[in-house]
Amino acid sequence: MDLGDGDDRGPELSREPTDFPHALGDVPPIPRRGLAETCAMWTGAGQLWRALATDHEQIAERRWNERDVEHRAMRVLFEMLEPLLRRWPRRTRAWIDALPAVTAHSTAVTATPTTGVSWPLTRRAGWPPQDFVARHRRRTPATTLATTVRWCLDELAALAPHAAVAERPEQKEARARLAAAMALLDTTALAEVSGDPPGHAELRAIRAEGSPWRSLVPVCERLLWRHRTPLDQLAMELVAPDPALGGRLFHLAVLGEVLHALRSSGATVTNVVPLGAGAKGPHFLVEDYAHRPWRLWFESAGSWSSDPPEPYLTAAKALFPHPQPLGADLMLEGPDGRVLLFECKYSSNRSTVAAGYHQAVCYAVEAFARADHVTSVVVGPTSVIRSAEYTQVDTALIGFVSPDDVPSVVEAALRQDAFDEA
């Protein structure tokens, strides 16, 4: 039955969730192998949000927390859903009229006559009657449709507060049609129904019911995708499109490249401290192929102690009563006073990536307060850095590399003569 309220486009709505477009646009690539390596450590999205909340810059105008990151990611997810919501009916009545119902019959025995009394059944017990038998009929929504609609609307109700303010006409249209559907929660059709996530068979059956149910299916698919997709893919879809979080995701992906390079070299890597704002490192303990101990830090500012103190903290007392330490995005600290530093710069602007040179040099100079051999590299996107290049600054080796070069940088650091041959 065509209700005239939904935009029922049939085959286009039956795409698999992984085929939905996202808003990545023209942004630098993020190494998927490294991101998958890092995400493999976790079992849920909460750990991803927590890791992304780690301060990417030590001096920042905003301090992120786990809820901030999740809020931004869920806002991107809602934006993905808006084109699908615009295909929903404009009126609540359209949903109610389309909801098939099943009729359930029941009987009850009462001491006095009531509505629905069945005189033939009552007479069978004898006359005059001592009790009265009543028959009741109740129409309820079809179970699969009702539980699926309820689950979908509950999911959207939790997601809607994360949505950006509706400014464009198409955004307002999506919110209006969603509001019409949300009104179902206040009707008798769904008031007593518990939501249940649908399976593939249920979604196929719902799609076969026609309009407006066919337009419900892709929304359910996207909501199910959120719960069932691998974390690295979830991050690429929901985090990478956000300019404020893309750099943090790149940082995690470069960490993954370092972890992959260490394991590929035969090293044993143990995660001993969770990644996240406020977590103190070292985050990984490493034993290389020669059984030598290394320590890997995610945000190396926490690696400084009072002996020796970080040089910046002494100078910064002229500006702040309690200055915070600085540090490279990643630090691999090994035996014999060797340190490898990574500073991540995620931008398609070459000047932005080039500005990382000053940080790389600064971190290298400070590292000499506790190390004898230092290599400090800026890691930029492969679309910006075409080849690895190095220069010697005093006794430190400074360079620009892409994520593709990270394995060779790590391999060189693990060799005894790494800093002499680099």
Short mmCIF file of C-alpha atoms in Angstrom, two decimals:
data_model
loop_
_atom_site.label_atom_id
_atom_site.label_comp_id
_atom_site.label_asym_id
_atom_site.label_seq_id
_atom_site.Cartn_x
_atom_site.Cartn_y
_atom_site.Cartn_z
CA MET A 1 0.00 0.00 0.00
CA ASP A 2 1.44 3.38 -1.04
CA LEU A 3 0.78 5.90 1.70
CA GLY A 4 2.17 8.80 -0.24
CA ASP A 5 4.24 10.01 2.69
CA GLY A 6 7.48 8.05 2.41
CA ASP A 7 10.06 8.24 -0.34
CA ASP A 8 10.24 4.54 -1.17
CA ARG A 9 13.20 4.08 -3.49
CA GLY A 10 13.44 0.34 -3.28
CA PRO A 11 16.77 -1.10 -4.44
CA GLU A 12 18.81 1.96 -3.48
CA LEU A 13 17.85 1.43 0.14
CA SER A 14 19.03 -2.17 0.20
CA ARG A 15 22.75 -1.41 0.07
CA GLU A 16 25.00 -3.04 2.60
CA PRO A 17 25.96 -0.74 5.50
CA THR A 18 29.63 -0.69 4.48
CA ASP A 19 28.63 0.91 1.18
CA PHE A 20 27.15 4.01 2.78
CA PRO A 21 29.13 7.14 1.83
CA HIS A 22 30.87 9.12 4.53
CA ALA A 23 32.08 12.69 4.71
CA LEU A 24 35.80 12.10 4.43
CA GLY A 25 36.13 14.29 1.35
CA ASP A 26 39.55 15.51 0.34
CA VAL A 27 41.54 14.78 3.50
CA PRO A 28 44.95 13.14 3.95
CA PRO A 29 45.02 9.35 4.20
CA ILE A 30 45.22 7.56 7.53
CA PRO A 31 47.26 4.32 7.56
CA ARG A 32 44.66 1.58 7.89
CA ARG A 33 47.14 -1.12 8.87
CA GLY A 34 48.41 0.95 11.78
CA LEU A 35 44.90 1.87 12.87
CA ALA A 36 43.80 -1.77 12.79
CA GLU A 37 46.89 -2.75 14.81
CA THR A 38 46.05 -0.25 17.55
CA CYS A 39 42.31 -0.99 17.59
CA ALA A 40 43.03 -4.72 17.90
CA MET A 41 44.05 -4.05 21.53
CA TRP A 42 40.51 -3.00 22.45
CA THR A 43 37.17 -4.71 22.87
CA GLY A 44 34.78 -1.76 22.68
CA ALA A 45 34.28 1.74 21.32
CA GLY A 46 34.66 3.25 24.80
CA GLN A 47 38.38 2.42 24.74
CA LEU A 48 38.69 4.15 21.37
CA TRP A 49 36.99 7.31 22.68
CA ARG A 50 39.26 7.25 25.74
CA ALA A 51 42.43 6.97 23.66
CA LEU A 52 41.32 9.77 21.35
CA ALA A 53 40.77 11.99 24.37
CA THR A 54 44.51 12.02 25.10
CA ASP A 55 45.89 15.51 24.61
CA HIS A 56 47.41 15.60 21.14
CA GLU A 57 49.13 18.91 21.86
CA GLN A 58 50.62 19.68 25.25
CA ILE A 59 49.60 23.32 25.04
CA ALA A 60 46.03 23.39 23.79
CA GLU A 61 43.06 25.73 23.88
CA ARG A 62 40.74 22.84 24.64
CA ARG A 63 41.08 19.80 26.84
CA TRP A 64 39.18 16.86 25.41
CA ASN A 65 37.56 14.15 27.46
CA GLU A 66 36.03 10.81 26.52
CA ARG A 67 32.49 12.20 26.32
CA ASP A 68 33.59 15.02 24.02
CA VAL A 69 35.07 12.54 21.56
CA GLU A 70 32.02 10.27 21.62
CA HIS A 71 29.76 13.30 21.14
CA ARG A 72 31.65 14.35 18.01
CA ALA A 73 31.60 10.81 16.60
CA MET A 74 27.87 10.38 17.23
CA ARG A 75 27.21 13.72 15.55
CA VAL A 76 28.88 12.39 12.40
CA LEU A 77 26.75 9.23 12.63
CA PHE A 78 23.57 11.30 12.87
CA GLU A 79 24.62 13.27 9.79
CA MET A 80 24.94 9.96 7.93
CA LEU A 81 21.40 9.06 8.96
CA GLU A 82 19.76 12.33 7.94
CA PRO A 83 19.41 11.52 4.20
CA LEU A 84 17.76 8.23 5.18
CA LEU A 85 15.42 9.90 7.67
CA ARG A 86 14.19 12.27 4.94
CA ARG A 87 12.63 9.22 3.27
CA TRP A 88 10.41 8.52 6.26
CA PRO A 89 6.69 9.54 6.34
CA ARG A 90 5.84 13.09 7.32
CA ARG A 91 2.94 12.07 9.57
CA THR A 92 2.78 9.75 12.57
CA ARG A 93 -0.53 8.41 11.31
CA ALA A 94 1.19 6.96 8.25
CA TRP A 95 3.24 4.68 10.51
CA ILE A 96 0.25 3.68 12.63
CA ASP A 97 -1.97 2.87 9.65
CA ALA A 98 0.76 0.71 8.12
CA LEU A 99 1.47 -1.28 11.25
CA PRO A 100 -0.13 -4.74 10.82
CA ALA A 101 -1.91 -6.09 13.86
CA VAL A 102 -2.64 -9.53 15.25
CA THR A 103 -5.73 -10.35 17.27
CA ALA A 104 -5.42 -12.21 20.57
CA HIS A 105 -8.47 -13.78 22.28
CA SER A 106 -8.82 -14.45 26.01
CA THR A 107 -11.56 -15.44 28.46
CA ALA A 108 -12.18 -14.38 32.04
CA VAL A 109 -14.64 -15.52 34.74
CA THR A 110 -16.25 -12.81 36.86
CA ALA A 111 -18.86 -12.74 39.63
CA THR A 112 -20.94 -10.11 37.86
CA PRO A 113 -21.77 -9.48 34.19
CA THR A 114 -19.18 -7.36 32.35
CA THR A 115 -18.62 -6.06 28.85
CA GLY A 116 -17.99 -8.95 26.49
CA VAL A 117 -19.88 -11.59 28.52
CA SER A 118 -20.55 -14.72 26.49
CA TRP A 119 -24.00 -16.01 27.41
CA PRO A 120 -23.65 -19.38 25.65
CA LEU A 121 -20.44 -20.12 27.59
CA THR A 122 -21.99 -18.86 30.80
CA ARG A 123 -25.12 -21.00 30.33
CA ARG A 124 -23.04 -24.19 30.02
CA ALA A 125 -22.10 -23.93 33.71
CA GLY A 126 -25.75 -24.02 34.74
CA TRP A 127 -28.68 -21.67 35.13
CA PRO A 128 -29.16 -19.34 36.86
CA PRO A 129 -25.45 -18.58 36.62
CA GLN A 130 -23.17 -18.27 39.63
CA ASP A 131 -20.30 -16.87 37.49
CA PHE A 132 -20.12 -15.13 34.14
CA VAL A 133 -17.69 -15.96 31.33
CA ALA A 134 -16.47 -13.02 29.27
CA ARG A 135 -14.50 -13.11 26.05
CA HIS A 136 -12.03 -10.34 25.23
CA ARG A 137 -10.28 -9.51 21.99
CA ARG A 138 -7.11 -7.46 21.82
CA ARG A 139 -5.36 -6.22 18.70
CA THR A 140 -1.61 -5.75 19.03
CA PRO A 141 1.05 -4.75 16.48
CA ALA A 142 2.85 -7.54 14.63
CA THR A 143 5.72 -8.57 16.90
CA THR A 144 8.70 -8.26 14.54
CA LEU A 145 7.72 -4.86 13.20
CA ALA A 146 6.82 -3.50 16.62
CA THR A 147 10.00 -4.63 18.37
CA THR A 148 12.16 -3.42 15.47
CA VAL A 149 10.49 -0.01 15.30
CA ARG A 150 10.79 0.36 19.07
CA TRP A 151 14.48 -0.58 19.03
CA CYS A 152 15.21 1.79 16.14
CA LEU A 153 13.42 4.72 17.78
CA ASP A 154 15.11 4.09 21.13
CA GLU A 155 18.50 4.12 19.38
CA LEU A 156 17.66 7.36 17.58
CA ALA A 157 16.39 8.94 20.80
CA ALA A 158 19.79 8.32 22.38
CA LEU A 159 21.59 9.61 19.28
CA ALA A 160 19.57 12.77 18.63
CA PRO A 161 21.07 14.88 21.48
CA HIS A 162 24.45 14.60 19.75
CA ALA A 163 23.14 16.10 16.49
CA ALA A 164 24.28 19.50 15.33
CA VAL A 165 21.79 22.37 15.26
CA ALA A 166 19.54 22.04 12.20
CA GLU A 167 20.25 25.02 9.96
CA ARG A 168 19.85 23.76 6.39
CA PRO A 169 16.38 22.95 4.98
CA GLU A 170 17.29 19.29 4.47
CA GLN A 171 18.39 19.01 8.10
CA LYS A 172 15.11 20.49 9.30
CA GLU A 173 13.18 18.13 7.05
CA ALA A 174 15.00 15.11 8.51
CA ARG A 175 14.33 16.27 12.08
CA ALA A 176 10.62 16.84 11.33
CA ARG A 177 10.16 13.35 9.90
CA LEU A 178 12.08 11.85 12.80
CA ALA A 179 9.81 13.72 15.24
CA ALA A 180 6.76 12.26 13.50
CA ALA A 181 8.15 8.75 13.99
CA MET A 182 9.23 9.41 17.58
CA ALA A 183 5.62 10.26 18.42
CA LEU A 184 4.92 6.52 18.04
CA LEU A 185 6.57 5.99 21.42
CA ASP A 186 3.61 7.74 23.07
CA THR A 187 0.98 5.59 21.34
CA THR A 188 -0.57 2.36 22.55
CA ALA A 189 0.96 0.62 19.54
CA LEU A 190 4.48 0.78 21.03
CA ALA A 191 4.02 1.87 24.64
CA GLU A 192 4.22 -1.67 26.02
CA VAL A 193 6.67 -3.06 23.46
CA SER A 194 10.32 -3.78 24.25
CA GLY A 195 12.81 -3.03 21.50
CA ASP A 196 14.84 -5.85 20.01
CA PRO A 197 17.62 -5.43 17.39
CA PRO A 198 16.62 -7.19 14.16
CA GLY A 199 18.65 -9.85 12.39
CA HIS A 200 19.19 -10.20 8.65
CA ALA A 201 16.10 -12.40 8.25
CA GLU A 202 13.91 -9.91 10.08
CA LEU A 203 15.19 -7.03 7.96
CA ARG A 204 14.44 -8.95 4.76
CA ALA A 205 10.92 -9.64 6.00
CA ILE A 206 10.38 -5.98 6.96
CA ARG A 207 11.61 -4.78 3.58
CA ALA A 208 9.07 -7.08 1.91
CA GLU A 209 6.23 -5.32 3.78
CA GLY A 210 6.55 -2.34 1.43
CA SER A 211 6.20 1.32 2.32
CA PRO A 212 7.01 2.81 4.79
CA TRP A 213 8.87 -0.17 6.23
CA ARG A 214 11.33 -0.32 3.37
CA SER A 215 12.61 3.08 4.44
CA LEU A 216 13.10 1.81 8.00
CA VAL A 217 15.52 -0.92 6.95
CA PRO A 218 18.57 1.22 5.95
CA VAL A 219 18.31 3.21 9.19
CA CYS A 220 18.33 -0.05 11.17
CA GLU A 221 21.28 -1.30 9.12
CA ARG A 222 23.31 1.80 9.90
CA LEU A 223 22.46 1.63 13.60
CA LEU A 224 23.39 -2.06 13.70
CA TRP A 225 26.61 -1.22 11.85
CA ARG A 226 27.58 1.08 14.70
CA HIS A 227 27.46 -1.82 17.17
CA ARG A 228 28.90 -4.58 15.00
CA THR A 229 31.58 -3.05 12.80
CA PRO A 230 35.29 -3.43 13.62
CA LEU A 231 36.71 -0.52 15.61
CA ASP A 232 39.15 0.60 12.92
CA GLN A 233 36.34 0.92 10.38
CA LEU A 234 34.15 2.66 12.94
CA ALA A 235 36.94 5.16 13.54
CA MET A 236 37.43 5.80 9.83
CA GLU A 237 33.70 6.44 9.33
CA LEU A 238 32.87 8.42 12.47
CA VAL A 239 36.12 10.06 13.58
CA ALA A 240 38.21 10.72 10.46
CA PRO A 241 35.62 13.05 8.88
CA ASP A 242 35.85 15.40 11.88
CA PRO A 243 38.70 17.91 11.37
CA ALA A 244 39.09 18.25 15.15
CA LEU A 245 39.69 14.52 15.60
CA GLY A 246 41.43 13.42 12.40
CA GLY A 247 44.84 14.31 13.79
CA ARG A 248 44.23 12.24 16.91
CA LEU A 249 43.24 9.27 14.79
CA PHE A 250 46.40 9.69 12.71
CA HIS A 251 48.41 9.67 15.95
CA LEU A 252 46.85 6.32 16.95
CA ALA A 253 47.48 4.93 13.48
CA VAL A 254 51.17 5.88 13.61
CA LEU A 255 51.37 4.17 17.00
CA GLY A 256 49.96 1.08 15.29
CA GLU A 257 52.64 1.28 12.60
CA VAL A 258 55.30 1.36 15.32
CA LEU A 259 53.73 -1.63 17.08
CA HIS A 260 53.49 -3.54 13.79
CA ALA A 261 57.12 -2.78 12.99
CA LEU A 262 58.27 -3.94 16.43
CA ARG A 263 56.36 -7.23 16.21
CA SER A 264 57.50 -7.83 12.64
CA SER A 265 61.11 -7.47 13.78
CA GLY A 266 60.63 -10.29 16.28
CA ALA A 267 60.14 -8.11 19.33
CA THR A 268 57.68 -8.95 22.10
CA VAL A 269 55.35 -6.06 22.91
CA THR A 270 53.25 -5.88 26.08
CA ASN A 271 50.64 -3.19 26.69
CA VAL A 272 50.99 -2.38 30.41
CA VAL A 273 49.08 0.93 30.70
CA PRO A 274 45.84 1.83 28.86
CA LEU A 275 45.91 4.72 26.43
CA GLY A 276 43.85 7.68 27.53
CA ALA A 277 43.89 11.09 29.06
CA GLY A 278 45.59 11.00 32.43
CA ALA A 279 47.18 7.58 31.94
CA LYS A 280 50.84 7.43 32.95
CA GLY A 281 53.35 5.47 30.89
CA PRO A 282 55.33 3.81 29.65
CA HIS A 283 52.38 2.32 27.84
CA PHE A 284 54.29 -0.60 26.29
CA LEU A 285 57.23 -2.71 27.38
CA VAL A 286 59.26 -4.15 24.51
CA GLU A 287 61.83 -6.90 24.38
CA ASP A 288 63.61 -6.89 21.03
CA TYR A 289 65.00 -9.85 19.07
CA ALA A 290 68.26 -9.60 21.08
CA HIS A 291 66.31 -9.64 24.40
CA ARG A 292 67.11 -6.01 25.12
CA PRO A 293 64.45 -3.96 26.98
CA TRP A 294 62.75 -0.93 25.41
CA ARG A 295 59.92 1.29 26.58
CA LEU A 296 57.31 2.84 24.30
CA TRP A 297 55.41 5.96 25.35
CA PHE A 298 52.20 7.34 23.87
CA GLU A 299 52.50 11.09 24.57
CA SER A 300 55.98 11.14 26.04
CA ALA A 301 55.46 14.19 28.27
CA GLY A 302 54.71 11.78 31.09
CA SER A 303 58.13 10.16 30.74
CA TRP A 304 59.95 12.97 32.56
CA SER A 305 60.76 12.65 36.25
CA SER A 306 62.48 14.93 38.72
CA ASP A 307 65.84 13.37 37.88
CA PRO A 308 66.54 14.70 35.42
CA PRO A 309 63.80 17.33 35.21
CA GLU A 310 62.54 18.43 31.82
CA PRO A 311 64.40 21.61 30.77
CA TYR A 312 61.19 23.29 29.55
CA LEU A 313 59.63 23.13 33.02
CA THR A 314 62.45 25.21 34.47
CA ALA A 315 62.19 27.91 31.81
CA ALA A 316 58.37 27.96 31.70
CA LYS A 317 58.13 29.01 35.34
CA ALA A 318 58.56 32.52 33.98
CA LEU A 319 55.11 32.09 32.37
CA PHE A 320 53.13 29.60 34.46
CA PRO A 321 53.11 28.83 38.19
CA HIS A 322 52.75 25.12 37.41
CA PRO A 323 53.83 24.47 33.81
CA GLN A 324 52.98 21.16 32.17
CA PRO A 325 55.73 19.05 30.58
CA LEU A 326 56.15 18.78 26.82
CA GLY A 327 56.89 15.68 24.84
CA ALA A 328 56.77 14.04 21.43
CA ASP A 329 53.69 12.11 20.37
CA LEU A 330 55.58 8.80 20.60
CA MET A 331 58.89 7.87 22.19
CA LEU A 332 60.76 4.59 21.97
CA GLU A 333 63.43 4.52 24.66
CA GLY A 334 66.02 1.75 24.59
CA PRO A 335 69.23 0.55 26.12
CA ASP A 336 72.57 2.39 25.95
CA GLY A 337 70.91 5.81 26.08
CA ARG A 338 69.04 5.53 22.77
CA VAL A 339 65.82 7.39 22.06
CA LEU A 340 63.58 7.47 18.97
CA LEU A 341 60.97 10.27 18.86
CA PHE A 342 57.92 10.63 16.58
CA GLU A 343 55.99 13.87 16.13
CA CYS A 344 52.75 13.36 14.13
CA LYS A 345 51.47 16.09 11.83
CA TYR A 346 48.18 15.36 10.06
CA SER A 347 47.51 17.93 7.38
CA SER A 348 47.44 18.27 3.62
CA ASN A 349 49.19 21.63 4.05
CA ARG A 350 52.93 21.15 3.60
CA SER A 351 53.70 24.22 5.70
CA THR A 352 51.79 22.75 8.63
CA VAL A 353 53.73 19.51 8.40
CA ALA A 354 56.99 21.42 7.97
CA ALA A 355 56.31 23.30 11.21
CA GLY A 356 56.79 20.01 13.01
CA TYR A 357 60.52 20.37 12.38
CA HIS A 358 60.81 22.90 15.20
CA GLN A 359 59.12 20.51 17.63
CA ALA A 360 61.24 17.58 16.48
CA VAL A 361 64.43 19.57 17.09
CA CYS A 362 63.18 20.85 20.45
CA TYR A 363 62.30 17.35 21.67
CA ALA A 364 65.62 16.01 20.45
CA VAL A 365 67.60 18.68 22.29
CA GLU A 366 65.67 18.03 25.50
CA ALA A 367 66.11 14.25 25.13
CA PHE A 368 69.87 14.67 25.41
CA ALA A 369 69.28 15.47 29.09
CA ARG A 370 68.84 11.71 29.56
CA ALA A 371 70.01 10.08 26.31
CA ASP A 372 73.22 9.83 24.30
CA HIS A 373 71.78 8.95 20.86
CA VAL A 374 68.62 10.63 19.59
CA THR A 375 66.64 10.38 16.36
CA SER A 376 63.57 12.61 16.07
CA VAL A 377 61.24 12.41 13.06
CA VAL A 378 58.13 14.23 11.90
CA VAL A 379 55.52 11.80 10.54
CA GLY A 380 53.22 13.32 7.94
CA PRO A 381 50.65 11.86 5.54
CA THR A 382 51.87 9.87 2.55
CA SER A 383 50.14 12.40 0.29
CA VAL A 384 52.47 15.13 1.60
CA ILE A 385 55.78 13.36 2.33
CA ARG A 386 56.95 11.55 -0.78
CA SER A 387 60.23 10.18 0.59
CA ALA A 388 62.11 10.01 3.89
CA GLU A 389 64.76 12.71 4.31
CA TYR A 390 67.14 13.36 7.24
CA THR A 391 69.57 15.99 8.43
CA GLN A 392 72.08 16.11 11.26
CA VAL A 393 71.56 18.77 13.93
CA ASP A 394 74.55 18.64 16.23
CA THR A 395 74.52 14.97 17.24
CA ALA A 396 70.78 14.40 16.71
CA LEU A 397 69.26 12.98 13.55
CA ILE A 398 66.16 14.92 12.43
CA GLY A 399 63.91 13.85 9.58
CA PHE A 400 60.58 13.85 7.78
CA VAL A 401 58.97 10.47 7.12
CA SER A 402 55.59 9.06 6.09
CA PRO A 403 53.78 6.19 7.82
CA ASP A 404 55.16 3.91 5.10
CA ASP A 405 58.68 4.73 6.32
CA VAL A 406 57.99 3.97 10.00
CA PRO A 407 58.98 0.26 9.79
CA SER A 408 62.43 1.10 8.42
CA VAL A 409 62.89 3.85 11.05
CA VAL A 410 62.03 1.40 13.84
CA GLU A 411 64.19 -1.34 12.36
CA ALA A 412 67.15 1.05 12.24
CA ALA A 413 66.60 2.04 15.86
CA LEU A 414 66.64 -1.59 16.98
CA ARG A 415 70.01 -2.23 15.39
CA GLN A 416 73.06 -1.68 17.57
CA ASP A 417 74.56 0.67 15.00
CA ALA A 418 71.29 2.40 14.13
CA PHE A 419 72.34 5.90 15.00
CA ASP A 420 75.72 5.59 13.36
CA GLU A 421 74.33 4.34 10.02
CA ALA A 422 71.03 6.26 9.75
#
